[in-house]
Short mmCIF file of C-alpha atoms in Angstrom, two decimals:
data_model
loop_
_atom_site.label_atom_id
_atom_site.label_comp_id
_atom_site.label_asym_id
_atom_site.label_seq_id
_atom_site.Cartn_x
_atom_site.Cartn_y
_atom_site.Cartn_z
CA UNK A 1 -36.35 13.93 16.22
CA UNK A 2 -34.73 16.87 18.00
CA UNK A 3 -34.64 15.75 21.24
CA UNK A 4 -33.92 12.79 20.63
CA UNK A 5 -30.85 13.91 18.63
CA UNK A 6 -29.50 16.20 20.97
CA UNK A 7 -29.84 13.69 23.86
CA UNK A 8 -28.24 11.08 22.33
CA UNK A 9 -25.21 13.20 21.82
CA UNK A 10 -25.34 15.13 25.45
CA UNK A 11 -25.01 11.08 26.56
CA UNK A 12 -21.95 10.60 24.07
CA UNK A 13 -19.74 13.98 24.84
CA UNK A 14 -20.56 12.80 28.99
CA UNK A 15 -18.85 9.47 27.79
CA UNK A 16 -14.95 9.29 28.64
CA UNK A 17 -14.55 6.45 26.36
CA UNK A 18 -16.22 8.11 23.33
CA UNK A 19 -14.02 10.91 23.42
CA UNK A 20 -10.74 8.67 23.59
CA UNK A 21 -12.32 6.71 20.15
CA UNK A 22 -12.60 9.94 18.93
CA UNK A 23 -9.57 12.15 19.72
CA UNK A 24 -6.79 9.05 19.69
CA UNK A 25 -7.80 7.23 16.19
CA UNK A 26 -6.99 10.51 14.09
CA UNK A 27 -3.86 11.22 16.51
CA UNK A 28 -2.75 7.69 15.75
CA UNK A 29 -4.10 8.24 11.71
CA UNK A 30 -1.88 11.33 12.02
CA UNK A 31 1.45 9.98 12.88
CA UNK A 32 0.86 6.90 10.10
CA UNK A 33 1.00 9.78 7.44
CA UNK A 34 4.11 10.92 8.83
CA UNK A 35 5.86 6.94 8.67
CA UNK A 36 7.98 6.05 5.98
CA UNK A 37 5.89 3.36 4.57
CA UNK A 38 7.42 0.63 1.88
CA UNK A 39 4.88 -1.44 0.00
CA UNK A 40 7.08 -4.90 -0.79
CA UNK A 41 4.49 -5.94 -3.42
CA UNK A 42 5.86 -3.06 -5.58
CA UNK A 43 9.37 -4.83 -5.42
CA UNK A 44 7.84 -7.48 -7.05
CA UNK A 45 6.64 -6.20 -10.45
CA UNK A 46 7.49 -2.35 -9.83
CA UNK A 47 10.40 -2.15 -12.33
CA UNK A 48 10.04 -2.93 -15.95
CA UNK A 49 11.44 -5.80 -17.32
CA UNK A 50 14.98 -4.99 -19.39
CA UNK A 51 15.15 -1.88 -17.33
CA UNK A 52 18.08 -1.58 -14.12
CA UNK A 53 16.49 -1.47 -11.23
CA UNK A 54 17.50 0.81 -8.61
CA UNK A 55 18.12 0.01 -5.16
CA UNK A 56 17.87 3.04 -2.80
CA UNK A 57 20.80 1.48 -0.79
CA UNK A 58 23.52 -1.65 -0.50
CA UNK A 59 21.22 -2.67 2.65
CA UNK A 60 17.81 -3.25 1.03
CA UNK A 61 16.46 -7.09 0.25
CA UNK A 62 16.27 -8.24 -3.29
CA UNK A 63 14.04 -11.14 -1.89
CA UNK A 64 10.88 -9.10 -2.54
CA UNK A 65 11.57 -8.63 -6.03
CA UNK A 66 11.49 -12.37 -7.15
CA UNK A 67 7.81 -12.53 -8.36
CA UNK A 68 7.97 -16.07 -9.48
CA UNK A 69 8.02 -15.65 -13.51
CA UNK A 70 11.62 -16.92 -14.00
CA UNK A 71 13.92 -14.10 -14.18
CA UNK A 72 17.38 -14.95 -12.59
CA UNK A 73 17.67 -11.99 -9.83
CA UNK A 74 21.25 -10.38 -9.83
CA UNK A 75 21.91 -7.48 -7.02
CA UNK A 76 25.17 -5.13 -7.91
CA UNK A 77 26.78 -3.12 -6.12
CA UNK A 78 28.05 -0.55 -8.52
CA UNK A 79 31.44 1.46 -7.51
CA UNK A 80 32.41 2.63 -10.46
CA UNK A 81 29.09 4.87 -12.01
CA UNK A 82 30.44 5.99 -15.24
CA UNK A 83 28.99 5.85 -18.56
CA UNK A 84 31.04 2.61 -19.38
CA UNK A 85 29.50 0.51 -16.57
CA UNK A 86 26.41 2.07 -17.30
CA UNK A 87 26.13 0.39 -21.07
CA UNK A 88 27.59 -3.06 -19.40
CA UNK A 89 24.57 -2.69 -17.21
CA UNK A 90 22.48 -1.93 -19.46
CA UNK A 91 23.10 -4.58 -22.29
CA UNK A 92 22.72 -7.26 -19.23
CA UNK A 93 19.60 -6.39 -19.06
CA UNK A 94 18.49 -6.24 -22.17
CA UNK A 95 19.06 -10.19 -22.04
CA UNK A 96 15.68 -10.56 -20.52
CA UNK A 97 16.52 -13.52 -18.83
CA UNK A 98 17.98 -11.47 -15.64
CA UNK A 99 16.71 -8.83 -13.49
CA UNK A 100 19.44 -6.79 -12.57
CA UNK A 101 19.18 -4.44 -9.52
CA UNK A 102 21.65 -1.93 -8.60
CA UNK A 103 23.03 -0.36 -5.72
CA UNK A 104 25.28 2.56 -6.35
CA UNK A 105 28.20 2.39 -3.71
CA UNK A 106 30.31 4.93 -4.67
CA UNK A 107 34.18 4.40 -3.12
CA UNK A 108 33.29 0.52 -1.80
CA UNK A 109 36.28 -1.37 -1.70
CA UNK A 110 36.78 -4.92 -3.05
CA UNK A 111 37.21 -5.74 0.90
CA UNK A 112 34.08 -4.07 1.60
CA UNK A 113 32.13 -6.00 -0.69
CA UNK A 114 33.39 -9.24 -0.08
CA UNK A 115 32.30 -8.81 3.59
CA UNK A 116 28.55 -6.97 2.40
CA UNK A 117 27.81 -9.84 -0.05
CA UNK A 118 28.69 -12.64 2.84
CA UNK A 119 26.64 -10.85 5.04
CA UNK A 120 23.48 -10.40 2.34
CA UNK A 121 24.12 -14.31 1.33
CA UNK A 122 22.80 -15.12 5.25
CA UNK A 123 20.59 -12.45 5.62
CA UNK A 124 18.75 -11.53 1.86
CA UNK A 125 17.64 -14.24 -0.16
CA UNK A 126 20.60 -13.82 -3.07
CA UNK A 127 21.02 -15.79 -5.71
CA UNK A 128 23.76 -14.26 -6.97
CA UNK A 129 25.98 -10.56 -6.50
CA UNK A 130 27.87 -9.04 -8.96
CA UNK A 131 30.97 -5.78 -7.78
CA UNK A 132 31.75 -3.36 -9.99
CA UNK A 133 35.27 -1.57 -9.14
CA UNK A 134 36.08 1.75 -8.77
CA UNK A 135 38.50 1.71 -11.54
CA UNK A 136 36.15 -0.54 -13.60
CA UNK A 137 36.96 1.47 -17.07
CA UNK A 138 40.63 1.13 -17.06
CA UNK A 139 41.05 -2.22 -16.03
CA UNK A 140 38.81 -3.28 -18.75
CA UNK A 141 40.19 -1.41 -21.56
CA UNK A 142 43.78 -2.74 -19.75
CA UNK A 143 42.31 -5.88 -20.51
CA UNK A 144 42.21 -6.67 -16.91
CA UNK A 145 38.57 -7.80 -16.64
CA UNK A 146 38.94 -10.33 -13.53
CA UNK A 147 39.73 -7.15 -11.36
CA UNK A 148 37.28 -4.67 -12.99
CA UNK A 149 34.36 -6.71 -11.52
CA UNK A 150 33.52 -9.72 -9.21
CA UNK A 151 30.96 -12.41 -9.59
CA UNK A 152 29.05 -14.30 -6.65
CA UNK A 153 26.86 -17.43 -7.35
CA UNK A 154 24.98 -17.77 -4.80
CA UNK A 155 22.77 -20.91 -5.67
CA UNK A 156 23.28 -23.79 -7.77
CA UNK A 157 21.08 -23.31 -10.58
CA UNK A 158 22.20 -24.11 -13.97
CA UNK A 159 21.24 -20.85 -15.32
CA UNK A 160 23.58 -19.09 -13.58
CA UNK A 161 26.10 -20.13 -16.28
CA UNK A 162 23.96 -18.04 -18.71
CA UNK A 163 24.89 -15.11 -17.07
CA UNK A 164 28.60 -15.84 -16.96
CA UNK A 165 28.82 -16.22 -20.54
CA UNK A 166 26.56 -13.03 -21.20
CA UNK A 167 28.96 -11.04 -18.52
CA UNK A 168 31.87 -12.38 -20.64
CA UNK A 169 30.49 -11.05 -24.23
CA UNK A 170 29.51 -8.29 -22.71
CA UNK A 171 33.09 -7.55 -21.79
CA UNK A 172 34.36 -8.54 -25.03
CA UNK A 173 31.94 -6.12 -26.85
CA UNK A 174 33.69 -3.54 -24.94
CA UNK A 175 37.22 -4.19 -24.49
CA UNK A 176 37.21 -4.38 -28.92
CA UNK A 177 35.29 -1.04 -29.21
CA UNK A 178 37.93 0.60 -26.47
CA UNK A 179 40.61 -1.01 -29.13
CA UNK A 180 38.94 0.99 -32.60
CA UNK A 181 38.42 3.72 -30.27
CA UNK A 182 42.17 4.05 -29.12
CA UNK A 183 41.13 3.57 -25.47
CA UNK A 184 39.07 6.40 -25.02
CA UNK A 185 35.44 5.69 -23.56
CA UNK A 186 33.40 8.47 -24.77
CA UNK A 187 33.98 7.36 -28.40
CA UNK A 188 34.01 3.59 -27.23
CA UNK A 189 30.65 4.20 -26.49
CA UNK A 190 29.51 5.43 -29.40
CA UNK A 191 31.22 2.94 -31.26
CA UNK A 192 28.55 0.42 -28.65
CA UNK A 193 25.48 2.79 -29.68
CA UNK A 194 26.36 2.75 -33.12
CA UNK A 195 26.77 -0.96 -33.42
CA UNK A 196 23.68 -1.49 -31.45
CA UNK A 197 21.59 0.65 -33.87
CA UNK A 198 22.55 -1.81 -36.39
CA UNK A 199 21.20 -4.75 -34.44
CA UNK A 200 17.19 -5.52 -35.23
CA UNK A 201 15.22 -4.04 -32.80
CA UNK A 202 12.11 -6.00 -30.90
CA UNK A 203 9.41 -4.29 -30.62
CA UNK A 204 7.65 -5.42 -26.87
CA UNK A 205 3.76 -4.63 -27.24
CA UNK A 206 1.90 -5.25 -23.51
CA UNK A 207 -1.97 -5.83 -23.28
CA UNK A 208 -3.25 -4.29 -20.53
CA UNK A 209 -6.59 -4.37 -19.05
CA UNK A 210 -7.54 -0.82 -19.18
CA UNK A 211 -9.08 -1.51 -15.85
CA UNK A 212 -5.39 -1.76 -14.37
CA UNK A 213 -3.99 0.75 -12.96
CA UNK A 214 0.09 1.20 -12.95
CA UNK A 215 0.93 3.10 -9.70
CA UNK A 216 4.36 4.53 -9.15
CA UNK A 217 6.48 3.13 -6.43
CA UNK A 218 6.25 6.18 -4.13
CA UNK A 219 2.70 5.95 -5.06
CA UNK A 220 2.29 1.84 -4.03
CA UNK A 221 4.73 3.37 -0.44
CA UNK A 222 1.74 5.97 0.05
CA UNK A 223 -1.25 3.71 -0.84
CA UNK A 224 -0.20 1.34 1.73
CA UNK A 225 0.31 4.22 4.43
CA UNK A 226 -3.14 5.03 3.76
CA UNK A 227 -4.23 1.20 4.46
CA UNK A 228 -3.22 1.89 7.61
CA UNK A 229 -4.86 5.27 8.34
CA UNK A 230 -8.25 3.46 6.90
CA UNK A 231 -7.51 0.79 9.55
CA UNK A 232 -7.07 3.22 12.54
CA UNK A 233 -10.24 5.32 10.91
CA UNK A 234 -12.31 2.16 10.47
CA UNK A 235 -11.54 1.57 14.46
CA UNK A 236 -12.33 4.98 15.73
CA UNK A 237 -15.84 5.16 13.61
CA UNK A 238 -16.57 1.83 14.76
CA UNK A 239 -16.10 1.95 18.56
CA UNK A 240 -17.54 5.51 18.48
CA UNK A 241 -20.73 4.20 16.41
CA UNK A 242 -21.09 1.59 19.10
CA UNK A 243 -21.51 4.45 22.17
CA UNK A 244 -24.20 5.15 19.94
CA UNK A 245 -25.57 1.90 19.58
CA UNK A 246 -25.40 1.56 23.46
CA UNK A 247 -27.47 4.51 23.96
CA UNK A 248 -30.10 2.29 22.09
CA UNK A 249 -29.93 -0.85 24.22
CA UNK A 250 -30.09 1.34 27.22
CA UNK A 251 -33.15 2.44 25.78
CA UNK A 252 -34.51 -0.67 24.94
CA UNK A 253 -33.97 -2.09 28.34
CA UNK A 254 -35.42 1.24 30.23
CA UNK A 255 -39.06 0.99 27.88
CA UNK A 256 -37.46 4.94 26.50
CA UNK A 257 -37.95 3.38 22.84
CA UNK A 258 -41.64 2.61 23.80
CA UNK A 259 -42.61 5.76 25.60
CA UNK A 260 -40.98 7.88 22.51
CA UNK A 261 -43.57 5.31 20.49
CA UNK A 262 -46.40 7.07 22.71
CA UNK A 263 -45.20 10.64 21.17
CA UNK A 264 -46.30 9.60 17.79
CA UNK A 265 -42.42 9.38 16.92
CA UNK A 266 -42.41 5.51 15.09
CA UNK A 267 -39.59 3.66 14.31
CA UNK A 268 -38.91 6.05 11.36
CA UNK A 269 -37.76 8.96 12.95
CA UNK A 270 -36.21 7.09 16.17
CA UNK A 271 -33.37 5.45 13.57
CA UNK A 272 -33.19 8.21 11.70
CA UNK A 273 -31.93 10.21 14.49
CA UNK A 274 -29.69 7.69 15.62
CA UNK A 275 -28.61 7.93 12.17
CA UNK A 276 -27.75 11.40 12.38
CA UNK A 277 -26.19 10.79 15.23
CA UNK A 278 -23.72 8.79 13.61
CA UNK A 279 -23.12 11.55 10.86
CA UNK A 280 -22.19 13.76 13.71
CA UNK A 281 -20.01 11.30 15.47
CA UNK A 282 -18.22 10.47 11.81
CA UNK A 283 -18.04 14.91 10.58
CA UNK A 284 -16.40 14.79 14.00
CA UNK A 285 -13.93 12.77 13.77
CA UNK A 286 -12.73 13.87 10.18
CA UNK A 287 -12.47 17.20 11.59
CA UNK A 288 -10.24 16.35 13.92
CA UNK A 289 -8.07 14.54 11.55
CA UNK A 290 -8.67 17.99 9.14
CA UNK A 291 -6.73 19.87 11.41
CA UNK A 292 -3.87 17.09 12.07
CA UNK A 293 -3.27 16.99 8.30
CA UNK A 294 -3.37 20.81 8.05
CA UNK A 295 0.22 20.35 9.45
CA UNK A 296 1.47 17.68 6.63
CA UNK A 297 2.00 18.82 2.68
CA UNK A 298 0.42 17.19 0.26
CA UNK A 299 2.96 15.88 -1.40
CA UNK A 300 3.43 13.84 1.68
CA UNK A 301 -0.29 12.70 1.61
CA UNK A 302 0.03 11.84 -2.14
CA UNK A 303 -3.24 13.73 -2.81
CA UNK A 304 -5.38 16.86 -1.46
CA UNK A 305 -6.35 16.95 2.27
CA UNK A 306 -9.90 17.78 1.00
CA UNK A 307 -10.18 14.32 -0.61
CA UNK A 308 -8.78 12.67 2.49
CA UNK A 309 -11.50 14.50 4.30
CA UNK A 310 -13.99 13.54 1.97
CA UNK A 311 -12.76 9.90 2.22
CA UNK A 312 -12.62 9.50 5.69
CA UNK A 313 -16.36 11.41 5.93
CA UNK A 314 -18.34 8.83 3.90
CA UNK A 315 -15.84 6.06 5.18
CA UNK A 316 -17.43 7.13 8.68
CA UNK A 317 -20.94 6.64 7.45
CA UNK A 318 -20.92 3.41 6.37
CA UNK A 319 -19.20 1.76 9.64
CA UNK A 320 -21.22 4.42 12.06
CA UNK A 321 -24.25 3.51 10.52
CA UNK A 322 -22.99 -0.67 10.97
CA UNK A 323 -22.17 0.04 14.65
CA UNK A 324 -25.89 1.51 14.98
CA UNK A 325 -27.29 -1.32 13.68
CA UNK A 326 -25.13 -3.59 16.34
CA UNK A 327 -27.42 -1.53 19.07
CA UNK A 328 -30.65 -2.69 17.31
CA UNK A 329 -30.01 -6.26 16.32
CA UNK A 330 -28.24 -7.18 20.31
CA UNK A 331 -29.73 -6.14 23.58
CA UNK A 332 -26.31 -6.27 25.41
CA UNK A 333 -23.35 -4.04 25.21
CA UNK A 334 -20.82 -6.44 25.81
CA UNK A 335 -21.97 -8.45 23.30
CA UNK A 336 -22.00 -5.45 20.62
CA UNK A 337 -18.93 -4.35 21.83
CA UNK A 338 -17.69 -7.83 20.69
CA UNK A 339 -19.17 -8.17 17.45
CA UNK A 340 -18.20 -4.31 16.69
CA UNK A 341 -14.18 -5.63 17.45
CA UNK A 342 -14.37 -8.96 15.11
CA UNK A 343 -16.45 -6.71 12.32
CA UNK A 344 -13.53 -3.95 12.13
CA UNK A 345 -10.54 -6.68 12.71
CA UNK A 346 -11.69 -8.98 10.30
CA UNK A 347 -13.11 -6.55 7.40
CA UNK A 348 -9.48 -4.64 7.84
CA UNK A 349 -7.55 -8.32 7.30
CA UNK A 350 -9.86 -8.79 4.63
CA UNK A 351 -9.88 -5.80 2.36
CA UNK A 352 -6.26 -5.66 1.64
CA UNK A 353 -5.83 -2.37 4.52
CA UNK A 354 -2.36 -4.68 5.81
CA UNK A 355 -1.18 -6.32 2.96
CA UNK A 356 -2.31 -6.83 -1.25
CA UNK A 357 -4.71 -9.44 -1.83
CA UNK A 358 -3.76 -10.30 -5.63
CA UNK A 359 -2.17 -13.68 -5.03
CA UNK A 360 -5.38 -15.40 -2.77
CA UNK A 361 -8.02 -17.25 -4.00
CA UNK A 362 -11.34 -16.41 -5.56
CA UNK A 363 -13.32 -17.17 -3.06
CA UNK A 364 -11.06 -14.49 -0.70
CA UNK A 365 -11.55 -12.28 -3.31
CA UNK A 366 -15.11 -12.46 -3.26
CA UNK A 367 -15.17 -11.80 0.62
CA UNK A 368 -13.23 -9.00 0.28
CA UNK A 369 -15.13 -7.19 -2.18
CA UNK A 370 -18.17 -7.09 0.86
CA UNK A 371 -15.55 -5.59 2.89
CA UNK A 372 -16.45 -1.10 2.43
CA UNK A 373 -12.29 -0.55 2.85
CA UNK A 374 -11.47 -2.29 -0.53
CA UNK A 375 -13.57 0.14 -2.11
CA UNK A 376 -11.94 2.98 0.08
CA UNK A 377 -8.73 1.80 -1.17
CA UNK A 378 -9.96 1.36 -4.39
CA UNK A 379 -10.74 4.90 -4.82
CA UNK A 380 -7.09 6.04 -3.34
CA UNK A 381 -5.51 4.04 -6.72
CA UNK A 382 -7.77 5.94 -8.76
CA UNK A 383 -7.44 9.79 -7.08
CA UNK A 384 -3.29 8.93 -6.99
CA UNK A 385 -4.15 8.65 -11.12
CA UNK A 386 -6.07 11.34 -11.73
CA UNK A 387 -9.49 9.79 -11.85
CA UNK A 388 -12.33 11.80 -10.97
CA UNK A 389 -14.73 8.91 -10.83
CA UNK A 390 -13.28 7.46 -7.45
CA UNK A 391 -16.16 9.87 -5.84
CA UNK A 392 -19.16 8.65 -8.10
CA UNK A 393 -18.34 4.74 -7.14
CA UNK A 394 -17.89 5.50 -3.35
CA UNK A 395 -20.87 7.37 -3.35
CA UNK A 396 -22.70 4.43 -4.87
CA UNK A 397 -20.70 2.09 -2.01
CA UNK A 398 -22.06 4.60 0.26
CA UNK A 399 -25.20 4.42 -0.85
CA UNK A 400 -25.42 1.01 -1.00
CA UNK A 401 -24.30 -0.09 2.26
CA UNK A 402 -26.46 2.59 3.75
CA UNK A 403 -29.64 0.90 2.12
CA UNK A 404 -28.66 -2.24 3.56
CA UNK A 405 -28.12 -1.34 7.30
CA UNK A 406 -31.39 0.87 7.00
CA UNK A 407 -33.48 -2.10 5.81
CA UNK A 408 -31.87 -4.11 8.39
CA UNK A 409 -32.26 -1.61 11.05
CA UNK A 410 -35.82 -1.34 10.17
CA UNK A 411 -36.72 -5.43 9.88
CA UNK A 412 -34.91 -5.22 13.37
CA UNK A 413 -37.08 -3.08 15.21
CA UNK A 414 -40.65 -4.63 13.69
CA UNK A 415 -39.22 -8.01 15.03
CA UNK A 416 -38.46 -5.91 18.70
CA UNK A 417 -41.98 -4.52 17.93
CA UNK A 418 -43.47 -7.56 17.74
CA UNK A 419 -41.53 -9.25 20.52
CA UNK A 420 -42.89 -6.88 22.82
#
């Protein structure tokens, strides 16, 4: 098993292609972790319902955020920022019926806005804008609401006049507290609180599968960074699994498999050090990306470099051990090189590495759950919340897919056997 072992990977370091699978997929894993990375199915259900949402700019797209159930999207562009516009915010919200999302834009002009919202109207799929003034206190409690803040219907649904009307009470509620309060807003607003606390409260209870898990936005932003490393991972192991596997059609081809037969070495310990081969090729490769991530904090990974190692190590396995299995089951190399490149583009598209799979059908769900990257990405959700039992169910992938490649492997080469 020795020799055969270190053979095989004398034949791989000789190999100019091998070594650019194996240096330029963790270089190219490398500067993913380093891309700001924004996962738009977080915009979708990210922020809680009767919450403001925050916008981290008067530039980003509300269109992401419209997740079908109903709620009338309403982007802001918030001057003003005091306490006052704050509540008025605030109480929109509570509504339930809108989704309001705000972008603080300190100092923007009524000018200003009127050419950002015509702009957003062709380019962001608004349905309607809402401005906020600068001076939007005083000119309410002047009484002069049409200046303190702009409205923008930007589609002609019927609910829109909802909104108006709740904008309008809103502004009432306010403008008669500023009154008792003898214009002053920081007891206007607790005249607001205080009348609020005398309004029955609704209590909102959620059933959750406790299966679910709630990620974080920065947390959704670095699990789909990491969909990307996986892809660029899943290519490296792949293409440097199938140098292996073309060590093994060479073999097949030059009778080496049947004069190692002749040593008393079966078919046993021939796979099993093509195996190891493999584990070389994959302890390899995450070393390489070890020391690349040496150079990133963790708080940029969104976890410790140690469980990226570990996830890219047994994520090598599996698709080394695949790749070997390519070199049994096809006696050419272009052919293996073929199937290797529609295995790893197809089982990337298919395991949610590029984009969330929530929204497809069953039957896409199904396929995906063959694909080993769900489960990879799997795992990330659960280390990002704390749970410890990611490594006991990829372990149990691991071992799983292993025992299926070995018993093909090993049904492959009795068939070769008995071919020959």
């Amino acid at each position: 098993m020795n020799t055969i072992l270190k053979t095989t990977l004398k034949l791989l370091f000789r190999n100019k292609g091998f070594w650019f699978f194996l240096v330029l997929t963790p270089v190219l894993s490398i500067i993913m972790l380093n891309v700001k990375v924004a996962d738009s199915s977080y915009y979708a259900a990210g922020f809680l319902e009767n919450e403001i949402g925050e916008l981290e700019g008067p530039d980003e797209k509300v269109a992401y955020y419209n997740n079908g159930n109903g709620v009338l999207i309403i982007k802001v562009y918030d001057a003003s920022g005091t306490d006052i516009s704050e509540y008025f915010l605030k109480s929109l919200a509570d509504n339930g019926l809108f989704k309001i999302l705000r972008a603080k834009v300190n100092g923007m002009t009524f000018d200003e806005y009127r050419t950002k919202v015509k702009n957003d109207g062709i380019e962001d799929r608004m349905t309607a804008a809402m401005y906020l003034s600068p001076d939007f206190d005083r000119m309410l409690f002047d009484g002069n609401s049409a200046d303190a803040l702009s409205i923008d219907l930007l589609s002609d649904d019927g609910r829109y006049a909802m909104f108006v009307t709740e904008v309008k009470n809103a502004v009432m509620r306010i403008q008669n507290a500023a009154v008792l309060a003898g214009y002053d807003p920081e007891k206007t607003l607790e005249l607001l609180k205080s009348a609020d606390a005398l309004k029955i409260e609704k209590e909102i209870v959620e059933l959750q599968n406790p299966d679910t898990r709630v990620l974080s936005r920065e947390q959704n932003n670095k699990k789909t960074r990491m969909g990307y490393v996986f892809a660029f991972l899943t290519l490296g192991f792949m293409f440097c699994g199938v140098f292996v596997a073309h060590t093994v059609i060479q073999e097949q081809k030059e009778q080496v498999l049947t004069r190692i037969k002749l040593t008393n070495a079966g078919n046993v310990t021939y796979f099993l050090a093509k195996l190891l081969s493999g584990v070389v090729v994959s302890a390899l490769l995450t070393i390489i990306l070890g020391i690349g991530i040496m150079f990133i904090s963790e708080e940029n990974l969104g976890m410790a470099r140690g469980q990226i190692l570990v996830l890219t190590f047994l994520l090598g396995l599996i698709f080394c051990s695949v790749s070997l299995l390519l070199g049994i089951l096809f006696e050419d190399v272009m052919t293996a090189n073929v199937v290797a490149f529609t295995i790893w583009s197809l089982s990337s598209l298919l395991s949610g590495l590029y984009f969330p799979l929530n929204a497809t059908t069953k039957l896409i769900k199904v396929i995906s759950g063959i694909m080993p990257q769900k489960w990879f990405m799997e795992g990330t959700e659960m280390i990002f919340v704390g749970d410890n039992s990611a490594y006991i169910m990829l372990l149990c992938i691991v071992a799983a897919y292993l025992t299926f490649v070995i018993s093909i492997a090993g049904l492959g080469l009795k068939m070769k056997k008995a071919e020959a």
